[in-house]
Structures are given as structure tokens and as C-alpha cells.
Tab-separated table of C-alpha atoms and ligand atoms in Angstrom:
chain	number	residue	atom	x	y	z
A	1	MET	CA	0.002	0.004	0.002
A	2	ALA	CA	1.302	3.422	-0.954
A	3	ASP	CA	0.941	4.786	2.530
A	4	ALA	CA	3.607	2.412	3.734
A	5	SER	CA	6.363	4.691	2.511
A	6	VAL	CA	4.956	7.609	4.496
A	7	HIS	CA	5.121	5.574	7.632
A	8	SER	CA	8.338	3.753	6.779
A	9	HIS	CA	10.500	3.015	9.766
A	10	HIS	CA	13.611	4.194	8.017
A	11	ASP	CA	12.696	7.352	6.233
A	12	LEU	CA	11.405	10.403	7.982
A	13	GLU	CA	7.978	11.580	7.039
A	14	GLN	CA	8.350	14.255	4.346
A	15	ALA	CA	6.334	17.459	4.292
A	16	TYR	CA	5.783	20.745	2.487
A	17	LEU	CA	5.099	23.789	4.618
A	18	ILE	CA	2.257	25.947	3.377
A	19	GLY	CA	1.880	29.513	4.549
A	20	LEU	CA	0.082	32.734	3.754
A	21	ASP	CA	1.638	36.152	3.590
A	22	ARG	CA	-1.397	38.213	4.516
A	23	PRO	CA	-1.770	41.569	2.806
A	24	GLY	CA	-3.856	44.309	4.289
A	25	ARG	CA	-1.422	46.317	6.361
A	26	GLU	CA	-0.098	49.758	5.530
A	27	SER	CA	2.984	49.804	3.377
A	28	GLY	CA	4.961	51.380	6.205
A	29	GLN	CA	4.726	48.104	8.076
A	30	LYS	CA	5.750	45.982	5.131
A	31	LYS	CA	9.083	45.030	6.567
A	32	SER	CA	7.741	43.808	9.885
A	33	ARG	CA	4.903	41.975	8.145
A	34	GLU	CA	7.311	40.054	6.012
A	35	ASP	CA	9.447	39.379	9.050
A	36	SER	CA	6.681	37.934	11.063
A	37	PHE	CA	5.462	35.843	8.141
A	38	GLN	CA	8.974	34.425	7.698
A	39	ASP	CA	9.346	33.907	11.467
A	40	SER	CA	6.116	32.039	11.548
A	41	LEU	CA	7.201	29.634	8.816
A	42	GLU	CA	10.629	29.289	10.453
A	43	GLU	CA	8.923	28.299	13.625
A	44	LEU	CA	6.646	25.886	11.785
A	45	ALA	CA	9.793	24.267	10.357
A	46	ALA	CA	11.224	23.922	13.816
A	47	LEU	CA	7.960	22.412	15.021
A	48	ALA	CA	8.034	19.956	12.149
A	49	ARG	CA	11.595	18.938	12.973
A	50	THR	CA	10.614	18.480	16.620
A	51	ALA	CA	7.847	16.164	15.432
A	52	GLY	CA	10.368	14.161	13.452
A	53	ILE	CA	9.382	15.375	9.980
A	54	ARG	CA	11.677	16.282	7.136
A	55	VAL	CA	10.688	19.512	5.445
A	56	VAL	CA	11.286	19.132	1.704
A	57	GLY	CA	9.731	22.340	0.511
A	58	ARG	CA	7.818	25.474	1.248
A	59	LEU	CA	5.042	27.200	-0.546
A	60	CYS	CA	3.484	30.507	0.242
A	61	GLN	CA	0.916	32.743	-1.269
A	62	ARG	CA	0.249	36.390	-0.725
A	63	ARG	CA	-3.428	36.468	0.230
A	64	ASN	CA	-5.892	36.092	3.056
A	65	PRO	CA	-7.127	32.560	3.700
A	66	HIS	CA	-9.628	31.320	1.133
A	67	PRO	CA	-12.703	30.248	3.144
A	68	GLN	CA	-12.972	26.915	1.346
A	69	THR	CA	-9.424	25.947	0.542
A	70	TYR	CA	-7.058	28.189	2.559
A	71	LEU	CA	-4.868	28.701	-0.517
A	72	GLY	CA	-6.588	30.133	-3.569
A	73	PRO	CA	-8.186	27.476	-5.801
A	74	GLY	CA	-5.659	28.155	-8.586
A	75	LYS	CA	-2.773	27.657	-6.190
A	76	VAL	CA	-4.243	24.411	-4.985
A	77	LYS	CA	-4.330	23.057	-8.541
A	78	GLU	CA	-0.797	24.259	-9.139
A	79	LEU	CA	0.349	22.521	-5.975
A	80	ALA	CA	-1.305	19.249	-6.992
A	81	GLN	CA	0.776	19.346	-10.170
A	82	ILE	CA	4.020	20.084	-8.356
A	83	LEU	CA	3.605	17.257	-5.928
A	84	ALA	CA	5.177	14.029	-7.027
A	85	PRO	CA	2.876	11.040	-7.128
A	86	ASP	CA	4.490	9.923	-3.885
A	87	PRO	CA	2.733	10.285	-0.576
A	88	ILE	CA	3.444	13.592	1.078
A	89	THR	CA	2.276	15.632	4.049
A	90	LEU	CA	1.194	19.265	3.772
A	91	ILE	CA	1.547	21.297	6.896
A	92	PHE	CA	-0.477	24.514	6.955
A	93	ASP	CA	0.776	27.376	9.083
A	94	ASP	CA	-2.618	28.163	10.561
A	95	GLU	CA	-5.580	26.426	12.044
A	96	LEU	CA	-7.707	25.018	9.233
A	97	THR	CA	-11.420	25.069	9.607
A	98	PRO	CA	-13.106	21.622	9.462
A	99	GLY	CA	-14.475	22.644	6.030
A	100	GLN	CA	-11.033	23.651	4.607
A	101	GLN	CA	-9.551	20.461	5.932
A	102	ARG	CA	-12.263	18.337	4.362
A	103	ASN	CA	-12.076	20.143	1.021
A	104	LEU	CA	-8.324	19.855	0.828
A	105	GLU	CA	-8.428	16.169	1.701
A	106	GLN	CA	-11.003	15.560	-0.958
A	107	PHE	CA	-9.053	17.479	-3.544
A	108	PHE	CA	-5.674	15.951	-2.902
A	109	GLY	CA	-6.892	12.426	-2.227
A	110	GLU	CA	-5.465	9.741	-0.030
A	111	GLN	CA	-1.803	10.162	-0.974
A	112	VAL	CA	-1.606	13.593	0.616
A	113	LYS	CA	-1.959	14.098	4.332
A	114	ILE	CA	-3.341	17.435	5.406
A	115	VAL	CA	-2.020	18.678	8.728
A	116	ASP	CA	-2.450	22.111	10.292
A	117	ARG	CA	-0.391	24.015	12.847
A	118	THR	CA	-2.655	23.077	15.733
A	119	THR	CA	-2.614	19.411	14.859
A	120	LEU	CA	1.167	19.512	14.611
A	121	ILE	CA	1.527	21.163	18.023
A	122	LEU	CA	-0.994	18.769	19.592
A	123	ASP	CA	0.975	15.947	18.058
A	124	ILE	CA	4.207	17.191	19.606
A	125	PHE	CA	2.475	17.531	22.923
A	126	ALA	CA	1.264	13.945	22.651
A	127	GLN	CA	4.857	12.847	22.090
A	128	HIS	CA	6.159	14.790	25.070
A	129	ALA	CA	3.476	14.269	27.678
A	130	HIS	CA	4.728	11.865	30.274
A	131	SER	CA	2.636	12.499	33.377
A	132	LYS	CA	-0.804	11.042	33.686
A	133	GLU	CA	-2.292	14.482	33.749
A	134	GLY	CA	-0.327	15.699	30.763
A	135	GLN	CA	-1.363	12.716	28.711
A	136	LEU	CA	-4.990	13.094	29.659
A	137	GLN	CA	-4.917	16.758	28.802
A	138	VAL	CA	-3.415	16.231	25.381
A	139	GLU	CA	-5.741	13.365	24.602
A	140	LEU	CA	-8.719	15.503	25.540
A	141	ALA	CA	-7.506	18.360	23.407
A	142	GLN	CA	-6.844	16.088	20.452
A	143	TYR	CA	-10.279	14.519	20.601
A	144	ARG	CA	-11.949	17.875	20.864
A	145	TYR	CA	-9.999	19.129	17.928
A	146	ARG	CA	-10.530	16.100	15.812
A	147	LEU	CA	-14.185	15.497	16.486
A	148	PRO	CA	-15.509	18.029	13.971
A	149	ARG	CA	-12.694	17.119	11.574
A	150	LEU	CA	-13.162	13.376	11.463
A	151	THR	CA	-13.154	12.191	7.856
A	152	ARG	CA	-12.863	8.951	6.035
A	153	MET	CA	-9.268	9.748	5.453
A	154	TRP	CA	-8.395	10.008	9.104
A	155	THR	CA	-9.814	6.645	9.976
A	156	HIS	CA	-8.279	5.180	6.836
A	157	LEU	CA	-4.788	6.348	7.824
A	158	VAL	CA	-5.221	5.590	11.449
A	159	ARG	CA	-6.276	2.016	10.746
A	160	GLN	CA	-2.868	1.437	9.243
A	161	ALA	CA	-0.905	3.522	11.682
A	162	GLY	CA	-2.581	2.497	14.915
A	163	SER	CA	-0.677	4.236	17.676
A	164	ARG	CA	-1.135	5.099	21.286
A	165	ALA	CA	-0.672	8.392	23.079
A	166	GLY	CA	3.035	9.152	23.199
A	167	GLY	CA	3.742	6.503	20.593
A	168	SER	CA	5.708	7.316	17.507
A	169	SER	CA	4.098	5.317	14.736
A	170	GLY	CA	1.532	6.714	12.375
A	171	GLY	CA	3.325	9.966	11.677
A	172	VAL	CA	2.338	13.459	12.465
A	173	GLY	CA	-1.248	14.165	13.384
A	174	LEU	CA	-1.898	10.545	14.124
A	175	ARG	CA	-0.060	10.138	17.336
A	176	GLY	CA	-2.096	10.193	20.480
A	177	PRO	CA	-5.525	8.554	20.558
A	178	GLY	CA	-5.164	5.139	19.068
A	179	GLU	CA	-6.898	3.266	16.297
A	180	THR	CA	-9.621	1.674	18.360
A	181	GLN	CA	-11.034	5.010	19.386
A	182	LEU	CA	-10.784	6.717	16.051
A	183	GLU	CA	-12.346	3.758	14.197
A	184	THR	CA	-15.412	4.063	16.316
A	185	ASP	CA	-18.092	6.584	15.654
A	186	ARG	CA	-18.448	10.033	17.072
A	187	ARG	CA	-20.791	8.968	19.779
A	188	GLN	CA	-18.156	6.707	21.219
A	189	ILE	CA	-15.626	9.471	21.018
A	190	ARG	CA	-17.946	11.714	22.943
A	191	ARG	CA	-18.283	9.012	25.567
A	192	ARG	CA	-14.475	8.812	25.778
A	193	LEU	CA	-14.352	12.558	26.134
A	194	ALA	CA	-16.598	12.437	29.095
A	195	GLY	CA	-14.545	9.667	30.630
A	196	LEU	CA	-11.331	11.606	30.116
A	197	LYS	CA	-12.819	14.669	31.747
A	198	GLN	CA	-13.701	12.691	34.821
A	199	GLU	CA	-10.315	11.021	35.028
A	200	LEU	CA	-8.635	14.392	34.637
A	201	GLU	CA	-10.722	15.953	37.366
A	202	GLN	CA	-9.567	13.179	39.699
A	203	VAL	CA	-5.891	13.798	38.917
A	204	ARG	CA	-6.369	17.516	39.342
A	205	ARG	CA	-8.015	17.147	42.717
A	206	THR	CA	-5.006	15.240	43.935
A	207	ARG	CA	-2.605	17.878	42.611
A	208	ARG	CA	-4.617	20.690	44.117
A	209	LEU	CA	-4.273	18.976	47.528
A	210	HIS	CA	-0.485	18.921	47.073
A	211	LEU	CA	-0.510	22.623	46.228
A	212	GLU	CA	-2.654	23.459	49.219
A	213	ARG	CA	-0.368	21.523	51.566
A	214	ARG	CA	2.587	23.362	50.198
A	215	ASN	CA	0.861	26.705	50.696
A	216	ARG	CA	0.064	25.836	54.278
A	217	GLN	CA	3.739	25.154	54.861
A	218	GLY	CA	4.317	28.737	53.756
A	219	ILE	CA	6.853	27.785	51.096
A	220	LYS	CA	6.936	30.301	48.278
A	221	THR	CA	6.662	29.179	44.739
A	222	VAL	CA	8.496	30.691	41.783
A	223	THR	CA	7.333	29.661	38.342
A	224	LEU	CA	9.406	29.837	35.183
A	225	VAL	CA	7.579	31.061	32.105
A	226	GLY	CA	8.928	32.054	28.711
A	227	TYR	CA	9.079	31.300	25.074
A	228	THR	CA	9.927	27.739	24.218
A	229	ASN	CA	13.658	27.093	23.960
A	230	SER	CA	14.552	30.195	25.948
A	231	GLY	CA	16.329	28.139	28.600
A	232	LYS	CA	13.765	27.628	31.361
A	233	SER	CA	14.755	24.039	32.058
A	234	SER	CA	18.428	25.001	31.878
A	235	LEU	CA	17.862	27.719	34.470
A	236	LEU	CA	16.007	25.298	36.727
A	237	ASN	CA	18.955	22.963	36.505
A	238	ALA	CA	21.447	25.812	37.178
A	239	LEU	CA	19.508	26.893	40.264
A	240	ASN	CA	19.168	23.336	41.382
A	241	LYS	CA	22.850	22.649	40.995
A	242	ARG	CA	23.781	25.517	43.295
A	243	TYR	CA	20.920	25.744	45.661
A	244	GLY	CA	18.966	22.533	45.241
A	245	THR	CA	18.086	20.435	48.234
A	246	GLN	CA	17.397	17.354	46.139
A	247	LYS	CA	19.459	16.508	43.070
A	248	GLY	CA	18.367	15.397	39.636
A	249	ASN	CA	18.395	17.191	36.303
A	250	VAL	CA	15.532	18.324	34.148
A	251	LYS	CA	15.642	17.463	30.494
A	252	VAL	CA	17.193	20.130	28.325
A	253	ALA	CA	16.968	19.976	24.596
A	254	ASP	CA	17.320	22.271	21.632
A	255	GLN	CA	13.777	21.461	20.708
A	256	LEU	CA	10.441	23.097	21.011
A	257	PHE	CA	8.393	21.792	23.869
A	258	SER	CA	10.798	19.268	25.269
A	259	THR	CA	9.284	19.937	28.701
A	260	LEU	CA	5.586	19.408	28.917
A	261	ASP	CA	4.950	18.256	32.392
A	262	PRO	CA	5.638	20.750	35.126
A	263	VAL	CA	8.762	19.791	37.060
A	264	SER	CA	9.488	21.301	40.438
A	265	ARG	CA	12.654	21.590	42.478
A	266	ARG	CA	13.132	22.593	46.056
A	267	ILE	CA	15.674	25.371	46.346
A	268	ARG	CA	17.300	27.043	49.319
A	269	LEU	CA	18.302	30.571	48.456
A	270	PRO	CA	21.589	32.174	49.661
A	271	SER	CA	20.180	33.628	52.862
A	272	GLY	CA	18.074	30.632	53.679
A	273	THR	CA	14.662	31.207	52.100
A	274	ARG	CA	13.158	27.943	50.926
A	275	ILE	CA	11.278	28.056	47.694
A	276	ILE	CA	9.900	25.722	45.098
A	277	VAL	CA	10.758	26.528	41.501
A	278	THR	CA	8.502	25.100	38.821
A	279	ASP	CA	9.289	24.719	35.153
A	280	THR	CA	6.426	25.079	32.691
A	281	VAL	CA	5.693	24.314	29.099
A	282	GLY	CA	7.089	26.954	26.796
A	283	PHE	CA	4.898	29.390	24.990
A	284	ILE	CA	4.871	30.024	21.323
A	285	ASN	CA	3.276	32.312	18.743
A	286	LYS	CA	-0.187	31.147	17.640
A	287	LEU	CA	-0.414	28.780	20.588
A	288	PRO	CA	-3.675	26.972	19.840
A	289	HIS	CA	-6.541	28.007	22.018
A	290	ALA	CA	-7.470	24.355	22.439
A	291	LEU	CA	-4.103	23.885	24.105
A	292	ILE	CA	-4.240	26.899	26.389
A	293	ALA	CA	-7.628	25.629	27.568
A	294	ALA	CA	-6.303	22.085	27.979
A	295	PHE	CA	-3.310	23.193	29.898
A	296	ARG	CA	-5.001	25.672	32.099
A	297	ALA	CA	-4.690	23.238	34.959
A	298	THR	CA	-0.969	22.643	34.425
A	299	LEU	CA	-0.578	26.344	34.133
A	300	GLU	CA	-2.367	26.673	37.440
A	301	GLY	CA	1.150	26.761	38.819
A	302	ILE	CA	1.431	30.153	37.216
A	303	GLU	CA	-1.734	31.387	38.867
A	304	LYS	CA	-0.629	30.194	42.293
A	305	ALA	CA	2.952	31.391	41.992
A	306	ASP	CA	4.298	34.077	44.268
A	307	LEU	CA	6.685	35.197	41.599
A	308	LEU	CA	7.142	34.584	37.903
A	309	LEU	CA	10.480	34.499	36.189
A	310	HIS	CA	9.963	35.393	32.581
A	311	ILE	CA	12.949	33.852	30.750
A	312	CYS	CA	13.847	35.235	27.344
A	313	ASP	CA	16.655	34.451	24.937
A	314	ILE	CA	18.722	37.532	24.474
A	315	SER	CA	20.618	35.962	21.563
A	316	ASP	CA	17.448	35.523	19.518
A	317	GLY	CA	16.649	38.402	17.164
A	318	ARG	CA	12.945	37.688	17.634
A	319	MET	CA	13.172	38.229	21.392
A	320	GLU	CA	10.817	41.217	21.376
A	321	LYS	CA	8.046	39.318	19.696
A	322	GLN	CA	8.609	36.324	21.885
A	323	ILE	CA	8.302	38.414	25.047
A	324	GLN	CA	5.090	39.829	23.648
A	325	ALA	CA	3.728	36.413	22.759
A	326	VAL	CA	4.381	35.216	26.281
A	327	ASN	CA	2.752	38.320	27.769
A	328	THR	CA	-0.280	37.659	25.574
A	329	VAL	CA	-0.677	34.136	26.867
A	330	LEU	CA	-0.135	35.342	30.463
A	331	ALA	CA	-2.914	37.893	29.891
A	332	THR	CA	-5.165	35.112	28.505
A	333	LEU	CA	-4.515	33.203	31.699
A	334	GLY	CA	-5.397	36.275	33.687
A	335	VAL	CA	-2.014	36.524	35.442
A	336	ALA	CA	-0.531	39.538	33.652
A	337	GLY	CA	-0.308	41.506	36.876
A	338	LYS	CA	1.781	39.010	38.844
A	339	PRO	CA	5.105	40.015	40.230
A	340	THR	CA	7.499	39.198	37.431
A	341	LEU	CA	11.241	39.319	36.879
A	342	LEU	CA	12.399	39.472	33.299
A	343	VAL	CA	15.409	37.235	33.015
A	344	GLN	CA	17.550	37.615	29.929
A	345	ASN	CA	19.265	34.314	29.303
A	346	LYS	CA	22.091	33.144	27.058
A	347	LEU	CA	24.255	36.087	27.900
A	348	ASP	CA	27.303	33.962	27.037
A	349	LEU	CA	26.300	34.061	23.389
A	350	MET	CA	26.506	37.833	23.343
A	351	ASP	CA	30.210	38.141	24.146
A	352	GLY	CA	31.734	40.600	21.732
A	353	ASP	CA	28.451	41.262	19.997
A	354	THR	CA	28.230	44.946	19.314
A	355	THR	CA	24.532	44.922	18.729
A	356	PHE	CA	24.134	43.501	22.217
A	357	GLN	CA	23.832	46.775	24.062
A	358	ALA	CA	21.214	48.057	21.629
A	359	ARG	CA	19.170	44.899	21.903
A	360	ARG	CA	19.459	44.946	25.660
A	361	ASP	CA	18.166	48.497	25.761
A	362	MET	CA	15.249	47.397	23.630
A	363	THR	CA	14.299	44.673	26.089
A	364	PHE	CA	14.410	47.081	28.904
A	365	GLN	CA	11.795	49.035	27.079
A	366	ALA	CA	9.735	45.978	26.191
A	367	GLY	CA	9.882	44.847	29.789
A	368	ARG	CA	8.849	48.205	31.175
A	369	ASP	CA	5.174	47.419	31.552
A	370	ILE	CA	5.855	44.203	33.477
A	371	ASP	CA	8.016	46.021	35.957
A	372	PHE	CA	5.900	45.841	39.058
A	373	GLN	CA	7.692	47.936	41.604
A	374	ALA	CA	8.171	51.470	40.401
A	375	GLY	CA	11.733	52.678	40.432
A	376	ARG	CA	13.254	49.218	40.679
A	377	ASP	CA	14.977	47.359	37.941
A	378	HIS	CA	13.834	43.821	37.985
A	379	ARG	CA	15.619	42.718	34.901
A	380	LEU	CA	18.680	40.633	34.936
A	381	ALA	CA	20.968	39.096	32.391
A	382	ILE	CA	22.251	35.590	33.101
A	383	SER	CA	23.708	32.554	31.446
A	384	ALA	CA	22.126	29.350	32.550
A	385	LEU	CA	24.863	27.580	30.691
A	386	ASN	CA	27.982	29.008	32.372
A	387	GLY	CA	26.294	30.167	35.533
A	388	SER	CA	26.981	33.874	35.300
A	389	GLY	CA	24.351	35.984	36.982
A	390	ILE	CA	22.733	33.030	38.785
A	391	LYS	CA	23.822	34.184	42.218
A	392	ALA	CA	22.566	37.697	41.574
A	393	LEU	CA	19.291	36.223	40.357
A	394	ALA	CA	18.938	34.060	43.455
A	395	GLU	CA	19.510	37.094	45.644
A	396	ARG	CA	17.049	39.153	43.669
A	397	ILE	CA	14.400	36.453	43.976
A	398	GLU	CA	14.914	36.423	47.713
A	399	GLN	CA	14.655	40.172	47.863
A	400	VAL	CA	11.451	40.304	45.827
A	401	LEU	CA	9.838	37.485	47.807
A	402	LYS	CA	10.615	39.287	51.009
A	403	MET	CA	8.921	42.349	49.766
A	404	ASP	CA	5.558	40.746	49.692
A	405	LEU	CA	3.567	41.955	52.594
A	406	ILE	CA	0.434	40.603	54.196
A	407	GLN	CA	-2.226	42.794	55.810
A	408	VAL	CA	-2.848	41.975	59.463
A	409	LYS	CA	-4.754	43.314	62.427
A	410	LEU	CA	-2.997	42.615	65.716
A	411	SER	CA	-3.304	42.970	69.398
A	412	ILE	CA	0.136	42.390	70.900
A	413	PRO	CA	0.453	42.223	74.689
A	414	TYR	CA	3.098	44.394	76.360
A	415	SER	CA	4.882	41.179	77.357
A	416	ALA	CA	5.696	40.510	73.680
A	417	GLU	CA	7.608	43.735	73.223
A	418	GLY	CA	10.201	42.131	70.865
A	419	LEU	CA	7.539	40.987	68.449
A	420	LYS	CA	5.885	44.419	68.459
A	421	ASN	CA	9.180	45.986	67.594
A	422	ARG	CA	9.683	43.635	64.672
A	423	VAL	CA	6.290	44.644	63.254
A	424	PHE	CA	7.346	48.251	63.426
A	425	GLU	CA	10.789	47.598	61.983
A	426	GLU	CA	10.084	45.054	59.283
A	427	GLY	CA	6.501	45.838	58.435
A	428	SER	CA	4.596	48.898	57.489
A	429	VAL	CA	2.282	50.143	60.230
A	430	GLU	CA	-0.915	51.887	59.133
A	431	TRP	CA	-2.459	52.545	62.469
A	432	TYR	CA	-1.839	51.672	66.170
A	433	ARG	CA	-3.239	52.369	69.614
A	434	HIS	CA	-2.214	51.367	73.104
A	435	ASP	CA	-4.982	49.971	75.244
A	436	GLU	CA	-5.228	48.032	78.492
A	437	LYS	CA	-4.301	44.700	76.888
A	438	GLY	CA	-1.414	45.864	74.795
A	439	THR	CA	-0.847	47.521	71.394
A	440	ARG	CA	-3.434	47.220	68.679
A	441	ILE	CA	-1.873	47.503	65.244
A	442	HIS	CA	-3.079	47.512	61.671
A	443	ALA	CA	-0.129	46.758	59.462
A	444	PHE	CA	1.363	45.071	56.427
A	445	VAL	CA	4.008	42.599	57.501
A	446	PRO	CA	6.338	40.320	55.590
A	447	SER	CA	4.841	36.870	55.294
A	448	ARG	CA	7.650	35.312	57.364
A	449	LEU	CA	6.271	37.202	60.377
A	450	VAL	CA	2.764	35.977	59.976
A	451	GLU	CA	3.320	32.644	61.706
A	452	ALA	CA	4.911	34.217	64.792
A	453	LEU	CA	2.070	36.742	64.993
A	454	LYS	CA	-0.645	34.151	64.703
A	455	ALA	CA	-1.511	34.103	68.397
A	456	TYR	CA	-1.955	37.862	68.341
A	457	THR	CA	-3.895	38.233	65.123
A	458	LEU	CA	-7.446	39.502	65.271
A	459	SER	CA	-9.772	37.978	62.711
B	1	LIG	P1	13.299	25.604	27.508
B	1	LIG	O1	12.524	25.120	26.292
B	1	LIG	O2	12.986	27.051	27.786
B	1	LIG	O3	13.151	24.738	28.716
B	1	LIG	O4	14.847	25.609	27.082
B	1	LIG	P2	15.993	24.560	27.451
B	1	LIG	O5	16.463	24.774	28.869
B	1	LIG	O6	15.580	23.224	27.096
B	1	LIG	O7	17.168	25.109	26.492
B	1	LIG	C1	17.004	25.201	25.111
B	1	LIG	C2	18.357	25.264	24.440
B	1	LIG	O8	19.046	26.461	24.778
B	1	LIG	C3	19.248	24.099	24.833
B	1	LIG	O9	19.972	23.720	23.683
B	1	LIG	C4	20.165	24.703	25.870
B	1	LIG	O10	21.420	24.055	25.943
B	1	LIG	C5	20.315	26.129	25.373
B	1	LIG	N1	20.646	27.061	26.450
B	1	LIG	C6	19.902	27.272	27.583
B	1	LIG	N2	20.489	28.244	28.330
B	1	LIG	C7	21.562	28.667	27.635
B	1	LIG	C8	22.573	29.685	27.914
B	1	LIG	O11	22.596	30.370	28.923
B	1	LIG	N3	23.511	29.854	26.922
B	1	LIG	C9	23.513	29.097	25.806
B	1	LIG	N4	24.481	29.306	24.928
B	1	LIG	N5	22.597	28.143	25.537
B	1	LIG	C10	21.643	27.921	26.454
B	2	LIG	MG1	12.037	23.129	28.952
């Protein structure tokens, strides 16, 4: 069967990338439009490589998406002629509507596999999810995405490919939910969806309990966010190597999305503060909404975090856009206002680069709106690779965490003079009055004082 060569064990799956260069912006912005169109295709190529696909060609058209066929009908015909009679995969740089997908599949026939950006990303996620929760989330997102797109072609290919979540057979777009599910009808898929949701809820409940216990222990959490491949996992390793209380490295790879499951490490900062640092999945431009929704729970770590470290790659010319893409996702998650340190990583690559200073200044501007404490510079340059700046970063984290104050109302007896003095020295007192029992105080105090003040706190 012809499909066998697509799924050959020896050859990589081969694909064409298909993109659109959308017109419709003022000519003054031409340069940046072309840039972002090229960047988007570059990223798609990197995604394809991560999924184990060999990109053999690219095709782009200057137009807005055609409602029925994405590319214009003429271009579709042209493409059909270019394509060899061999099986090939077409990867589209946007999310295709179910209608576009169906039309393209019908037009190109069974030799050509139609894959869109979202399917590709979901596929990579399926390959990289290792925790129970991660696998459930991806499977759920894949089913939801595929349900309206189920066609004869899918089941036809899947029957031959038959793979399980995380498996590698079947090629792109077909990893994840296995043949038995996809061969069945939609009603059964819906039933599976409901089952998955229940299972996921169970796993989440357990994790939430862990989180709550941690919060009760008063340990601060710091969460790493940032564009994929910016060096989040490397930084976690660097922090862990110096300050970790349990050893063990996190996987680092020059790949998009090598970390999917949140990994945490216990860290003891230079002057003794204990924190938990959590790595997260990297963000990316055009991150499918299906995925943001699916990973909301994993990203819960971000919501609960006391501090975010936004890692960016200072050696990447697209850093500005990447910072913005991350900020957009953070806003979608409703955490844009969280205390955030912008950490510029890969400083080692900038040695002797004369454009470095200029680029650095640009980041400072880009990072301005996420600066949360007026008048303070919360941006640092580091190298997770050679360790430069790590100590300064650790100290800064400690400093920032100490700044967070909790509002309390107290009544401290005169016998606890020392404690009262600490509130005045370390906290910020709004109001106080001496009465017959002692001193009544309304204040903001550092969280480390809260425990000691518990006995004297008025509810
Ligand atoms: P993540 O996707 O954000 O977790 O990024 P990783 O930690 O997996 O790193 C992505 C790639 O960047 C890997 O090849 C790392 O070796 C490399 N990398 C990370 N930090 C640095 C750094 O400070 N300097 C250099 N030169 N490379 C780095
Ligand atoms: Mg990582």
C-alpha cells in the first residue's frame, strides 16, 4: 500500500510547509509583516523537525485565507501538479477550519496528508506528555479538535498507523488517541471525552491537595515562564545545581516543547529562604486556544505562583516578539499583573556582539510594563549555561519574595515587646493604639512574620 512509504520506519515523514503572507497592512509596516510571516514559517519548520518530520519544500501565497481551501483554488491546482505522485504531508501554518480540511483532503486524495499548525503542536504535545495528567490533557484536546474534523481519510490512515498516546508510529497528526477510538463513531468518542474529563478531574483534585499543603507550609513558589527554547529548564537545573536540596536534572533539549509536564525543584536561596521553583511548558506564537484551555490546569502553577520568572533568549533576534507572545498568553490566563522578573538568558552568546547593548536596551523598554515595583529594575541578564548571573538572580528572587507583605490586624500584649518592635521595623504600620491589653496594630507585614504573629492576630 502506498501509505507504507509515508510511515516507513527508516525514512522520515516528508512534508511541505504551506503559509500565507497576508496583505492588508499599511505599506509602512511591510518590513515587519514580512518578518513575522517568515518567522512564523521558520517556527513551523522547527515544530516539524521536533515532530520528526523532514521539510522538503515550502510554498506560500500572498493572500488572506480562502474560506474553502485556505490557498486560492488556482494555487491548490498548481500545488497538485508540483507534488510528485508519492505520498506527502502538507503542513499549513494556521488552524484550518473543518471545512477547509475536508475540502483539501477531498481534492488531494489519499496520498496527501493534510495537517495544520494546531494538529502539529498537539501531536508534539502527545509525544512529550509523560505524566498522567499531561497525557490526559493532550488526549482530551486532540479529541476535541478532531471530532469536527473526522473524515474517512483520518480513519483510513489511522487504521494502518494504529498508535497510542506518546507512541511514535503513524506519523504526524496521528499520534495520540489510538486506532480503536478513532475507528469508532463520534458517539463513542464523545463518551471517551466524558470519561477523560472525569479522570482528569480526579488527577487535578490530587494535585490541588498537594498545592494546598505546600501553601500551608508557607513555602513560596516561583514559576518559570517564557518562550519555548529560551532556557527555562536549563535555568532550573542551574538553580538546582547551586541551591537545590534534592538533586536530579531536568531534560534540556534544543527542541520546542521538550518539557511538557511541570517539574518542580526545592531550592534554598543564599540567605536561607526555601522556595519551590517550577518549570512550565514553553509558550509560542499562535499557541492553539485548544491547548491553552487544555493546559489551564498545568498552568495553574502560574496562577498560584508568588513570583514569575519570565525567561527570554537575548541571543534571539525575535526576542521582542517572543516576550510579547508570552505576555499575551499570560494575559489570557489572567495573570498579567503577577510580580515578574524578566530574566535575559544566554548572555554567554552575546560576548563581543556589538549589537548586544542596543538589543538589551530594547528589552528594557519591552519589559517596562511588566516592571511591578516602580523605580526598581527587575531585569537581569544571566547565562544558565555558564552560571553567570545566577547568584545575583537568586539574591534578587529572595529580595522580591521578602517584599511581599500581608495585611494583618494585631493585638500584641506588652509582654511581647520584641515582636511588636519587629512589626514596626520590618512591616509597614498603618495605624496603632495602646489599650489596657497591649498594642493594637493595623499593618502590612512580611509573610515570614505571619506565623509568629498568629497568636496575636485579630480575625
Ligand atoms: P526551555 O525550552 O525554555 O526549557 O529551554 P532549554 O532549557 O531546554 O534550553 C533550550 C536550548 O538552549 C538548549 O539547547 C540549551 O542548551 C540552550 N541554552 C539554555 N540556556 C543557555 C545559555 O545560557 N547559553 C547558551 N548558549 N545556551 C543555552
Ligand atoms: Mg524546557
